[in-house]
Coordinates of C-alpha atoms and ligand atoms in Angstrom, one line a residue:
Chain A
X30 CA 1.8 -21.9 42.3
X31 CA 4.8 -19.9 43.3
X32 CA 5.1 -17.3 46.1
X33 CA 2.4 -14.8 45.8
X34 CA 3.4 -12.0 48.1
X35 CA 5.4 -9.7 45.9
X36 CA 7.5 -6.7 46.5
X37 CA 6.8 -3.5 44.6
X38 CA 7.4 -4.3 41.0
X39 CA 10.4 -2.6 39.4
X40 CA 10.7 -2.0 35.7
X41 CA 8.0 0.5 35.0
X42 CA 9.2 3.8 33.6
X43 CA 5.9 5.6 33.8
X44 CA 7.1 8.0 36.4
X45 CA 10.2 9.0 34.6
X46 CA 8.2 9.5 31.4
X47 CA 5.7 11.7 33.2
X48 CA 8.4 13.9 34.6
X49 CA 10.0 14.2 31.2
X50 CA 6.6 15.3 29.8
X51 CA 6.3 18.1 32.4
X52 CA 9.9 19.2 31.9
X53 CA 9.3 19.3 28.1
X54 CA 6.1 21.3 28.6
X55 CA 8.0 23.9 30.6
X56 CA 10.9 24.0 28.1
X57 CA 8.4 24.5 25.3
X58 CA 6.9 27.5 27.1
X59 CA 10.4 29.0 27.5
X60 CA 11.3 28.3 23.9
X61 CA 8.1 30.0 22.7
X62 CA 8.9 33.1 24.6
X63 CA 12.5 33.1 23.2
X64 CA 11.1 32.6 19.7
X65 CA 8.7 35.5 20.1
X66 CA 11.3 37.9 21.5
X67 CA 14.1 37.2 19.0
X68 CA 14.2 38.5 15.5
X69 CA 15.7 40.7 12.9
X70 CA 13.7 43.8 14.0
X71 CA 15.0 44.0 17.5
X72 CA 11.5 44.0 19.1
X73 CA 12.2 42.4 22.5
X74 CA 10.2 40.5 25.0
X75 CA 10.1 43.5 27.2
X76 CA 7.8 45.3 24.8
X77 CA 5.3 42.4 25.4
X78 CA 4.9 43.6 28.9
X79 CA 4.1 47.1 27.8
X80 CA 0.6 46.0 26.7
X81 CA -1.3 48.8 25.1
X82 CA 1.7 51.1 25.2
X83 CA 3.5 49.0 22.7
X84 CA 4.4 50.8 19.6
X85 CA 2.1 49.9 16.6
X86 CA 5.0 48.7 14.5
X87 CA 6.2 46.3 17.2
X88 CA 2.7 45.0 17.7
X89 CA 2.5 44.4 13.9
X90 CA 5.8 42.5 13.9
X91 CA 4.8 40.4 16.8
X92 CA 1.3 39.7 15.7
X93 CA 1.7 39.3 11.9
X94 CA 5.2 37.9 11.7
X95 CA 6.5 36.2 14.8
X96 CA 3.4 34.7 16.2
X97 CA 2.3 32.8 13.1
X98 CA 5.8 31.8 12.6
X99 CA 6.1 30.4 16.1
X100 CA 2.8 28.6 15.9
X101 CA 3.7 27.1 12.6
X102 CA 7.0 26.0 14.0
X103 CA 5.3 24.3 17.0
X104 CA 2.8 22.5 14.8
X105 CA 5.3 21.4 12.2
X106 CA 7.9 20.2 14.7
X107 CA 5.3 18.3 16.7
X108 CA 3.8 16.8 13.6
X109 CA 7.1 15.6 12.1
X110 CA 8.3 14.1 15.4
X111 CA 5.0 12.5 16.2
X112 CA 4.5 11.2 12.7
X113 CA 8.0 9.7 12.9
X114 CA 7.2 7.9 16.2
X115 CA 3.9 6.5 14.8
X116 CA 5.6 5.4 11.6
X117 CA 8.4 3.6 13.6
X118 CA 5.8 1.9 15.8
X119 CA 3.8 0.8 12.8
X120 CA 6.9 -0.6 11.0
X121 CA 8.4 -1.9 14.2
X122 CA 11.6 -0.3 13.1
X123 CA 13.3 2.6 14.9
X124 CA 14.8 3.9 11.6
X125 CA 11.5 4.2 9.8
X126 CA 10.6 7.7 8.7
X127 CA 7.6 9.2 7.0
X128 CA 10.0 9.8 4.1
X129 CA 10.0 6.1 3.6
X130 CA 6.4 5.5 3.1
X131 CA 6.4 7.8 0.2
X132 CA 4.6 10.6 2.0
X133 CA 7.7 12.8 1.9
X134 CA 8.5 11.8 -1.7
X135 CA 4.9 12.4 -2.9
X136 CA 4.7 15.7 -1.1
X137 CA 8.0 16.8 -2.6
X138 CA 7.0 15.8 -6.0
X139 CA 3.7 17.7 -5.7
X140 CA 5.6 20.8 -4.6
X141 CA 8.2 20.6 -7.4
X142 CA 5.4 20.1 -10.0
X143 CA 3.7 23.2 -8.6
X144 CA 6.9 25.3 -8.7
X145 CA 8.0 24.3 -12.1
X146 CA 4.8 23.8 -13.9
X147 CA 2.7 26.2 -11.8
X148 CA 2.9 28.9 -14.5
X149 CA 1.0 26.6 -16.8
X150 CA -1.8 26.0 -14.4
X151 CA -5.2 27.1 -15.7
X152 CA -5.9 30.8 -14.8
X153 CA -8.9 30.0 -12.6
X154 CA -6.8 27.5 -10.6
X155 CA -4.0 30.0 -10.2
X156 CA -6.5 32.7 -9.1
X157 CA -8.2 30.4 -6.6
X158 CA -5.0 29.1 -5.0
X159 CA -2.6 32.0 -5.4
X160 CA 0.5 31.4 -3.5
X161 CA -1.1 28.4 -1.8
X162 CA -0.5 26.5 -5.0
X163 CA 2.7 24.9 -3.8
X164 CA 1.5 23.8 -0.3
X165 CA -1.7 22.5 -1.7
X166 CA 0.1 20.5 -4.3
X167 CA 2.5 19.2 -1.7
X168 CA -0.3 18.1 0.5
X169 CA -2.2 16.4 -2.3
X170 CA 1.0 14.7 -3.5
X171 CA 1.6 13.3 0.0
X172 CA -1.9 12.0 0.4
X173 CA -2.2 10.5 -3.1
X174 CA 1.1 8.6 -2.8
X175 CA 0.0 7.3 0.7
X176 CA -3.3 6.1 -0.7
X177 CA -1.6 4.5 -3.6
X178 CA 0.8 2.6 -1.4
X179 CA -2.0 1.6 0.9
X180 CA -3.9 0.2 -1.9
X181 CA -0.9 -1.7 -3.3
X182 CA -0.1 -3.2 0.2
X183 CA -3.6 -4.1 1.2
X184 CA -5.1 -7.5 0.2
X185 CA -8.5 -8.5 1.3
X186 CA -8.5 -6.1 4.2
X187 CA -5.0 -6.8 5.5
X188 CA -2.2 -4.3 5.0
X189 CA 1.2 -5.8 4.7
X190 CA 3.6 -3.4 6.4
X191 CA 6.6 -4.8 4.7
X192 CA 5.1 -4.4 1.2
X193 CA 4.2 -0.9 2.0
X194 CA 7.7 -0.1 3.1
X195 CA 9.2 -1.6 -0.1
X196 CA 6.7 0.0 -2.4
X197 CA 7.4 3.3 -0.6
X198 CA 11.1 3.0 -1.4
X199 CA 10.2 2.3 -5.1
X200 CA 7.8 5.3 -5.2
X201 CA 10.5 7.5 -3.6
X202 CA 12.9 6.5 -6.4
X203 CA 10.3 7.2 -9.0
X204 CA 9.4 10.6 -7.5
X205 CA 13.1 11.4 -7.4
X206 CA 13.5 10.7 -11.1
X207 CA 10.5 12.8 -12.0
X208 CA 11.8 15.6 -9.8
X209 CA 15.2 15.3 -11.6
X210 CA 13.5 15.8 -15.0
X211 CA 11.7 18.9 -13.7
X212 CA 14.8 20.3 -12.2
X213 CA 16.4 19.9 -15.6
X214 CA 13.7 22.0 -17.4
X215 CA 13.3 24.6 -14.6
X216 CA 14.6 28.1 -15.1
X217 CA 16.9 29.9 -12.7
X218 CA 14.3 31.5 -10.5
X219 CA 12.4 28.2 -10.2
X220 CA 15.6 26.4 -9.4
X221 CA 16.2 28.8 -6.5
X222 CA 12.6 28.2 -5.3
X223 CA 13.1 24.5 -5.6
X224 CA 16.3 24.5 -3.6
X225 CA 14.8 26.6 -0.8
X226 CA 11.7 24.6 -0.6
X227 CA 13.6 21.4 -0.5
X228 CA 15.7 22.6 2.4
X229 CA 12.7 23.8 4.3
X230 CA 11.9 27.1 6.0
X231 CA 9.5 28.7 8.3
X232 CA 10.1 32.0 6.5
X233 CA 6.9 31.9 4.6
X234 CA 4.7 31.4 7.6
X235 CA 1.6 33.5 7.7
X236 CA -1.9 33.5 9.3
X237 CA -3.6 32.3 6.1
X238 CA -1.2 29.4 5.6
X239 CA -1.5 28.5 9.2
X240 CA -5.2 28.6 9.0
X241 CA -5.1 26.2 6.0
X242 CA -2.6 23.6 7.3
X243 CA -2.9 24.1 11.0
X244 CA -6.2 22.2 11.5
X245 CA -5.0 19.2 9.6
X246 CA -1.9 19.0 11.8
X247 CA -3.9 19.6 15.0
X248 CA -6.2 16.8 14.0
X249 CA -3.3 14.4 13.5
X250 CA -1.7 15.5 16.7
X251 CA -4.9 14.8 18.6
X252 CA -5.5 11.5 16.9
X253 CA -2.0 10.1 17.4
X254 CA -2.0 9.5 21.2
X255 CA -5.0 7.3 20.8
X256 CA -2.8 4.9 18.8
X257 CA -0.5 4.4 21.8
X258 CA -1.8 1.1 23.1
X259 CA -2.1 -0.3 19.6
X260 CA 1.4 0.6 18.7
X261 CA 2.7 -0.9 22.0
X262 CA 0.9 -4.1 21.1
X263 CA 2.3 -4.1 17.6
X264 CA 5.8 -4.3 19.0
X265 CA 5.0 -7.9 19.7
X266 CA 4.1 -8.6 16.1
X267 CA 0.8 -8.4 14.4
X268 CA -0.4 -11.9 15.4
X269 CA 0.4 -11.4 19.1
X270 CA -1.2 -7.9 18.9
X271 CA -4.4 -9.5 17.7
X272 CA -4.2 -12.1 20.5
X273 CA -3.9 -9.5 23.2
X274 CA -7.2 -8.1 21.9
X275 CA -6.2 -5.2 19.6
X276 CA -8.1 -4.3 16.5
X277 CA -4.9 -4.5 14.5
X278 CA -6.2 -3.5 11.0
X279 CA -7.9 -0.4 12.4
X280 CA -4.8 0.6 14.3
X281 CA -2.8 0.3 11.0
X282 CA -5.3 2.3 9.0
X283 CA -5.6 5.1 11.5
X284 CA -1.8 5.2 11.9
X285 CA -1.2 5.5 8.2
X286 CA -3.8 8.2 7.8
X287 CA -2.4 10.1 10.7
X288 CA 1.1 10.0 9.3
X289 CA -0.1 11.1 5.9
X290 CA -2.0 14.0 7.3
X291 CA 0.7 15.2 9.7
X292 CA 3.6 14.9 7.2
X293 CA 1.6 16.2 4.2
X294 CA 0.5 19.3 6.0
X295 CA 3.9 19.9 7.7
X296 CA 5.8 19.5 4.4
X297 CA 3.2 21.7 2.7
X298 CA 3.8 24.7 5.0
X299 CA 7.5 24.3 5.8
X300 CA 9.1 22.3 3.0
X301 CA 11.4 19.4 3.5
X302 CA 12.8 19.4 7.1
X303 CA 14.7 16.2 7.9
X304 CA 15.8 14.3 10.9
X305 CA 13.2 15.6 13.4
X306 CA 11.1 12.5 12.8
X307 CA 13.9 10.1 13.5
X308 CA 16.1 11.8 16.0
X309 CA 13.5 13.0 18.5
X310 CA 11.7 9.6 19.0
X311 CA 15.0 7.8 19.1
X312 CA 16.4 10.1 21.9
X313 CA 13.2 9.8 23.9
X314 CA 13.2 6.0 23.6
X315 CA 16.7 6.0 25.1
X316 CA 15.7 8.3 27.9
X317 CA 12.3 7.0 29.0
X318 CA 11.7 3.8 27.0
X319 CA 9.5 2.9 24.0
X320 CA 6.0 3.0 25.7
X321 CA 4.0 4.9 23.2
X322 CA 1.6 6.2 25.8
X323 CA 4.3 8.7 26.7
X324 CA 6.5 8.5 23.6
X325 CA 4.0 10.1 21.2
X326 CA 3.2 13.1 23.4
X327 CA 6.7 13.6 24.5
X328 CA 7.9 13.4 20.9
X329 CA 5.4 16.1 19.9
X330 CA 6.6 18.4 22.6
X331 CA 10.3 17.8 22.0
X332 CA 9.8 18.1 18.2
X333 CA 8.2 21.5 18.7
X334 CA 11.0 22.7 20.9
X335 CA 13.7 21.4 18.6
X336 CA 12.1 23.1 15.5
X337 CA 11.7 26.4 17.4
X338 CA 15.3 26.3 18.4
X339 CA 16.5 25.4 14.9
X340 CA 14.4 28.3 13.6
X341 CA 16.0 30.6 16.1
X342 CA 19.5 29.5 15.0
X343 CA 18.5 29.7 11.3
X344 CA 17.4 33.3 11.6
X345 CA 20.1 34.6 13.9
X346 CA 23.3 33.0 12.7
X347 CA 23.6 35.1 9.5
X348 CA 21.1 37.8 10.5
X349 CA 19.5 39.7 8.9
X350 CA 19.5 37.0 6.3
X351 CA 18.1 33.5 7.1
X352 CA 19.4 30.0 6.6
X353 CA 17.0 27.4 5.4
X354 CA 15.9 25.5 8.6
X355 CA 16.5 22.1 7.0
X356 CA 20.2 22.9 6.9
X357 CA 20.2 23.6 10.6
X358 CA 18.3 20.4 11.5
X359 CA 20.5 18.3 9.3
X360 CA 23.8 19.8 10.6
X361 CA 22.6 19.3 14.2
X362 CA 20.6 16.1 13.6
X363 CA 22.8 14.0 11.4
X364 CA 25.9 14.0 13.7
X365 CA 23.7 13.3 16.8
X366 CA 22.1 10.5 14.9
X367 CA 25.4 9.0 13.8
X368 CA 26.7 9.3 17.3
X369 CA 23.7 7.4 18.7
X370 CA 24.1 4.7 16.2
X371 CA 27.8 4.3 16.9
X372 CA 27.2 4.3 20.6
X373 CA 24.5 1.8 20.4
X374 CA 26.7 -0.6 18.4
X375 CA 29.3 -0.2 21.0
X376 CA 31.8 1.1 18.5
X377 CA 32.3 4.3 20.6
X378 CA 32.1 3.7 24.3
X379 CA 31.0 6.9 26.0
Chain B
X26 CA -14.9 -27.1 25.2
X27 CA -12.8 -26.6 22.1
X28 CA -14.1 -28.3 18.9
X29 CA -12.2 -28.4 15.7
X30 CA -14.3 -29.6 12.7
X31 CA -12.6 -30.7 9.6
X32 CA -9.8 -28.2 9.6
X33 CA -8.0 -27.9 6.3
X34 CA -5.1 -25.6 5.6
X35 CA -3.2 -24.9 2.4
X36 CA 0.0 -23.0 2.7
X37 CA 1.6 -21.9 -0.6
X38 CA 0.5 -24.7 -3.0
X39 CA 0.8 -27.6 -0.5
X40 CA -2.0 -28.9 1.7
X41 CA -0.6 -28.9 5.2
X42 CA -3.6 -30.1 7.2
X43 CA -5.9 -32.6 5.6
X44 CA -9.1 -32.3 7.6
X45 CA -8.5 -32.4 11.3
X46 CA -11.4 -33.1 13.6
X47 CA -10.7 -33.1 17.3
X48 CA -11.8 -31.8 20.6
X49 CA -10.3 -30.6 23.9
X50 CA -12.0 -30.0 27.2
X51 CA -11.8 -27.3 29.8
X52 CA -10.2 -28.7 33.0
X53 CA -7.8 -30.8 30.9
X54 CA -4.4 -30.4 29.4
X55 CA -4.4 -31.4 25.8
X56 CA -1.0 -32.0 24.2
X57 CA -0.2 -32.0 20.5
X58 CA 2.7 -34.2 19.6
X59 CA 4.3 -35.3 16.3
X60 CA 7.4 -35.1 14.3
X61 CA 8.9 -31.8 12.8
X62 CA 6.8 -30.5 10.0
X63 CA 3.8 -32.7 10.9
X64 CA 1.6 -29.6 11.2
X65 CA 1.4 -29.0 14.9
X66 CA 2.1 -25.3 14.7
X67 CA -0.2 -25.0 11.7
X68 CA -3.0 -26.7 13.6
X69 CA -2.5 -24.4 16.6
X70 CA -2.4 -21.4 14.3
X71 CA -5.6 -22.5 12.7
X72 CA -7.3 -23.0 16.1
X73 CA -6.3 -19.5 17.0
X74 CA -7.2 -17.9 13.7
X75 CA -3.6 -17.0 12.7
X76 CA -3.8 -18.8 9.4
X77 CA -6.6 -19.1 6.9
X78 CA -8.4 -22.5 7.0
X79 CA -11.4 -24.3 5.9
X80 CA -13.6 -25.9 8.6
X81 CA -14.8 -24.6 11.8
X82 CA -13.4 -23.9 15.3
X83 CA -15.7 -23.5 18.3
X84 CA -14.5 -22.3 21.6
X85 CA -17.0 -22.7 24.6
X86 CA -19.7 -23.3 22.0
X87 CA -19.1 -20.1 20.0
X88 CA -17.7 -20.0 16.5
X89 CA -14.3 -18.2 16.8
X90 CA -14.7 -16.5 13.4
X91 CA -17.6 -14.6 14.8
X92 CA -15.8 -13.1 17.8
X93 CA -14.0 -9.8 17.9
X94 CA -10.3 -9.6 18.8
X95 CA -11.1 -8.3 22.3
X96 CA -13.7 -11.0 23.0
X97 CA -11.2 -13.7 22.0
X98 CA -8.5 -12.0 24.1
X99 CA -10.7 -12.2 27.1
X100 CA -11.3 -15.9 26.4
X101 CA -7.8 -17.2 25.6
X102 CA -4.1 -16.4 25.6
X103 CA -1.8 -17.5 22.8
X104 CA 1.9 -18.2 23.0
X105 CA 3.5 -18.6 19.5
X106 CA 6.4 -20.8 18.8
X107 CA 8.7 -17.9 18.3
X108 CA 8.3 -14.3 19.5
X109 CA 10.0 -11.1 18.5
X110 CA 9.9 -7.7 20.2
X111 CA 10.6 -4.5 18.2
X112 CA 11.6 -1.9 20.9
X113 CA 13.7 -2.0 24.1
X114 CA 10.8 -2.6 26.5
X115 CA 11.6 -3.8 30.0
X116 CA 10.4 -7.2 31.2
X117 CA 7.7 -5.7 33.3
X118 CA 6.5 -3.6 30.4
X119 CA 6.3 -6.6 28.1
X120 CA 4.3 -8.6 30.6
X121 CA 2.0 -5.6 31.1
X122 CA 1.1 -5.8 27.4
X123 CA -0.8 -8.9 28.2
X124 CA -3.2 -6.8 30.2
X125 CA -4.2 -4.7 27.2
X126 CA -7.6 -6.2 26.9
X127 CA -7.9 -7.5 30.4
X128 CA -11.5 -7.4 31.6
X129 CA -10.7 -8.3 35.2
X130 CA -9.9 -6.1 38.0
X131 CA -7.0 -6.7 40.4
X132 CA -4.4 -5.6 37.8
X133 CA -2.1 -4.2 40.5
X134 CA 0.1 -7.1 41.3
X135 CA -0.8 -9.5 38.4
X136 CA 2.3 -8.6 36.5
X137 CA 4.5 -9.4 39.5
X138 CA 2.6 -12.6 40.2
X139 CA 2.9 -13.8 36.7
X140 CA 6.6 -13.0 36.7
X141 CA 7.0 -14.9 39.9
X142 CA 5.2 -17.8 38.4
X143 CA 7.8 -18.2 35.7
X144 CA 10.6 -17.3 38.2
X145 CA 11.5 -14.0 36.5
X146 CA 10.5 -11.6 39.1
X147 CA 14.1 -10.5 39.7
X148 CA 14.4 -9.5 36.1
X149 CA 11.4 -7.1 36.0
X150 CA 13.5 -4.0 35.4
X151 CA 15.8 -5.6 32.8
X152 CA 15.5 -4.9 29.1
X153 CA 13.8 -7.9 27.4
X154 CA 16.2 -7.8 24.5
X155 CA 19.1 -8.3 26.9
X156 CA 17.8 -11.6 28.3
X157 CA 18.8 -15.1 27.3
X158 CA 16.6 -17.1 25.0
X159 CA 15.1 -19.2 27.7
X160 CA 14.5 -16.2 29.9
X161 CA 12.7 -14.4 27.0
X162 CA 10.6 -17.5 26.5
X163 CA 9.6 -17.4 30.2
X164 CA 8.7 -13.7 30.0
X165 CA 6.5 -14.3 26.9
X166 CA 4.8 -17.1 28.9
X167 CA 4.2 -14.6 31.8
X168 CA 2.7 -12.1 29.3
X169 CA 0.2 -14.8 28.1
X170 CA -0.5 -15.9 31.7
X171 CA -1.5 -12.4 32.9
X172 CA -4.0 -12.2 30.1
X173 CA -6.0 -15.2 31.4
X174 CA -4.8 -15.3 35.0
X175 CA -8.1 -16.6 36.4
X176 CA -8.9 -19.9 34.6
X177 CA -12.6 -19.4 35.1
X178 CA -14.5 -16.2 34.9
X179 CA -18.2 -16.1 35.6
X180 CA -18.4 -19.8 35.2
X181 CA -16.8 -19.6 31.7
X182 CA -13.5 -21.4 31.3
X183 CA -10.6 -19.6 29.6
X184 CA -7.9 -21.2 27.5
X185 CA -4.2 -21.3 27.0
X186 CA -2.8 -22.1 23.5
X187 CA 0.9 -22.8 23.8
X188 CA 3.3 -23.7 21.1
X189 CA 6.3 -25.5 22.6
X190 CA 6.4 -23.5 25.8
X191 CA 9.3 -25.5 27.2
X192 CA 11.4 -25.8 24.1
X193 CA 14.3 -23.6 25.3
X194 CA 14.0 -24.1 29.0
X195 CA 16.2 -26.0 31.4
X196 CA 14.8 -29.1 33.1
X197 CA 13.8 -27.3 36.3
X198 CA 11.9 -24.6 34.5
X199 CA 10.4 -27.1 32.1
X200 CA 8.9 -28.8 35.2
X201 CA 7.7 -25.4 36.5
X202 CA 5.9 -24.7 33.2
X203 CA 4.4 -28.2 33.2
X204 CA 3.2 -27.4 36.7
X205 CA 1.6 -24.2 35.6
X206 CA -0.2 -26.0 32.8
X207 CA -1.5 -28.6 35.3
X208 CA -2.5 -25.9 37.8
X209 CA -4.4 -23.9 35.2
X210 CA -6.4 -27.0 34.1
X211 CA -7.1 -28.2 37.6
X212 CA -8.6 -24.9 38.4
X213 CA -11.0 -25.3 35.5
X214 CA -9.2 -23.7 32.5
X215 CA -8.4 -25.4 29.2
X216 CA -4.8 -25.9 28.0
X217 CA -3.8 -26.9 24.5
X218 CA -0.1 -27.2 24.0
X219 CA 2.4 -28.5 21.5
X220 CA 5.2 -30.4 23.2
X221 CA 8.1 -32.4 21.8
X222 CA 9.2 -34.2 25.0
X223 CA 7.1 -37.4 25.2
X224 CA 8.0 -37.9 28.9
X225 CA 6.8 -34.4 29.9
X226 CA 3.8 -35.0 27.8
X227 CA 3.0 -38.1 29.7
X228 CA 3.4 -36.2 33.0
X229 CA 1.0 -33.5 32.1
X230 CA -1.4 -34.6 29.4
X231 CA -5.0 -35.7 30.0
X232 CA -5.4 -36.0 26.3
X233 CA -3.0 -36.4 23.4
X234 CA -3.3 -35.5 19.8
X235 CA -0.7 -37.3 17.7
X236 CA 0.0 -35.6 14.4
X237 CA 1.6 -37.2 11.4
X238 CA 2.0 -35.6 8.0
X239 CA -0.9 -33.2 8.4
X240 CA -3.3 -35.8 9.8
X241 CA -4.4 -36.6 13.3
X242 CA -3.4 -40.3 13.7
X243 CA -4.4 -40.6 17.3
X244 CA -6.6 -38.9 19.9
X245 CA -7.1 -40.0 23.5
X246 CA -5.2 -40.7 26.7
X247 CA -1.4 -41.1 26.9
X248 CA -1.5 -44.9 27.1
X249 CA -4.1 -45.1 24.4
X250 CA -2.3 -43.0 21.8
X251 CA 1.4 -43.2 22.6
X252 CA 2.0 -46.9 21.8
X253 CA 5.2 -48.4 20.5
X254 CA 3.7 -49.0 17.1
X255 CA 2.1 -45.6 16.8
X256 CA 5.3 -43.8 17.8
X257 CA 7.5 -45.8 15.4
X258 CA 5.1 -45.1 12.6
X259 CA 5.0 -41.4 13.3
X260 CA 8.7 -40.8 14.2
X261 CA 10.4 -43.6 12.2
X262 CA 12.6 -44.6 15.1
X263 CA 12.2 -47.3 17.7
X264 CA 10.9 -46.3 21.1
X265 CA 9.9 -48.5 24.0
X266 CA 7.2 -47.2 26.2
X267 CA 6.4 -48.5 29.6
X268 CA 5.6 -47.7 33.2
X269 CA 8.1 -47.3 36.0
X270 CA 7.2 -49.8 38.8
X271 CA 6.6 -47.8 41.9
X272 CA 4.4 -44.8 41.0
X273 CA 3.5 -46.1 37.5
X274 CA 5.0 -43.1 35.8
X275 CA 4.9 -43.5 32.0
X276 CA 8.1 -43.3 30.0
X277 CA 9.4 -43.6 26.4
X278 CA 12.9 -44.8 25.9
X279 CA 14.8 -44.5 22.7
X280 CA 16.1 -47.9 21.5
X281 CA 18.9 -46.8 19.2
X282 CA 21.0 -43.8 18.2
X283 CA 20.7 -42.2 14.8
X284 CA 18.3 -42.9 11.9
X285 CA 20.6 -45.4 10.1
X286 CA 21.4 -47.7 13.0
X287 CA 19.7 -51.0 14.0
Ligands
ATP26 N1 4.4 -20.5 5.3 C1 4.5 -21.7 4.8 N2 4.3 -22.0 3.5 C2 4.4 -23.2 3.0 N3 4.5 -24.3 3.8 C3 4.6 -24.1 5.1 C4 4.6 -22.8 5.7 N4 4.7 -23.0 7.0 C5 4.9 -24.3 7.3 N5 4.8 -25.0 6.1 C6 4.9 -26.4 6.0 O1 3.8 -27.0 6.7 C7 4.2 -28.2 7.4 C8 3.8 -28.1 8.8 O2 4.5 -27.1 9.4 P1 4.3 -26.8 11.0 O3 5.1 -25.6 11.3 O4 2.9 -26.9 11.3 O5 5.1 -28.1 11.6 P2 5.3 -28.4 13.1 O6 4.6 -29.7 13.3 O7 4.9 -27.3 14.0 O8 6.9 -28.7 13.2 P3 7.9 -28.3 14.3 O9 8.0 -29.5 15.2 O10 9.2 -28.2 13.6 O11 7.6 -27.1 15.0 C9 5.7 -28.3 7.1 O12 5.9 -29.3 6.1 C10 6.1 -27.0 6.6 O13 7.2 -27.2 5.7
MG27 MG1 5.9 -26.0 15.3

């Protein structure tokens, strides 16, 4: 056999990825403080240091408005980015997005149904769910469409990822058509609700909503990192992943459930917020490589930061009014994404 | 020992393997030869469970269909005919994937040693996707090698299943890989490999399986199986086999160019 005394091996990017993780954690802490201390009501960070001496009104604003909003932002941003990274690993495609597997389409359809037909819901249902009707419908829509696709794509215990992708696209088109019909019959107020919901916002964040959707997102965020080794192996293809000893079918099942839970819950509380799931993992892959052991966690952190920043912009740019956050993420995200694509293809050499 | 009992595979509507019964031994290199489409890859994929089949495959006396993925991974490494990689991993990261289920200690420099064995150590930090075809093939081989680095663990032989490991390599690296196969077998492991080059086959094989149209038409040593008549029947072209005088090295020499001639 060939020479066995070897120099230190180059080519691992673990160290870089760990440093990035620390940097992102610090950045998240800073962003959280910024998010808490900015707002329409002029309560500043300084009042935080006053402790008990803080005026009651300020405490109310911080505790009842900004804190739940910030926490919702963190969970939604982390969920969207991590779900994107898991989805891309599962489909072995850096452009895959939860929107593609029909989770987004299903959740959107659920929400639209609730907004337009919500008035017709039986009284007991309306009473039980109250203003949770839309988020609950969105969550159910996301889950049901995922389960449907999963059933369609699974034959005798094996899930075909390609079939699921294609079926997801078909389901997305179908959901779009139904949504179109509903938009057609909606009245003016409902149309406005639809538009705002579709663009996404953290404006509706509150403790009760956070209590309902938060645990689902936290569960998904905790589960996702356990998929790291499996997703790394899947990069070699399913057969090779099996041969290096991975329980491939279990990895796929858990990945799909995780994505459905994270995306369904995030869309339910914050509406349709695009680009986080694609842009964040993509940028991180460029920076520290595709190793999912770091990518998933870093994507969660970076997604949270990005969404908090987008929310800050959304509520300060035309203060005291608010922009839908989806507009901010799209205006920032889309050009960045296009730029990455151009650069990667070597069309723009920067 | 690897035992295949009456392996039958149907792909689409066509029967591709018509009942293959064969065996391979640890400590030996077994080479599968045969023309394009004769079913070599399909047989290897049946042996490794990648394709549905009727029949039975036993590895070291245990029925493969009863073993979990991680148990099989500890027992054998599998190199497919073609490999793809989805994301921009570096060479070192790709090879490290082979350690996913590794049960053995001493992981530290295994990646480096495997890369050195395929002469790719200098490329460890390069992106896999930016390598040439032959270099990628060598990296994939290194990934399979780290998985079963020790040919024997606790007295149990481990196995390498390789589908055309030298197909895109230059002559020097072909010989390197042939050497790796020999070394693995000589240290007690089992190697089952598809090869197209009959002369390389003769250099490395202890046992040859000759495939033709989904059937095993010969099984045994090089000189037993690879005869003029058997090769002409399988490949449909005239070959002369013989031994070079001094060391007795076996060779196969084409007798004409093109299918229509002579
Ligand atoms: N997915 C498939 N569906 C139907 N037939 C297939 C499929 N894959 C392979 N076959 C057929 O099975 C036969 C055996 O194919 P196999 O890949 O095993 O050949 P091979 O001996 O490895 O050839 P090569 O030397 O070209 O690698 C061929 O006739 C091929 O056309
Ligand atoms: Mg083949």
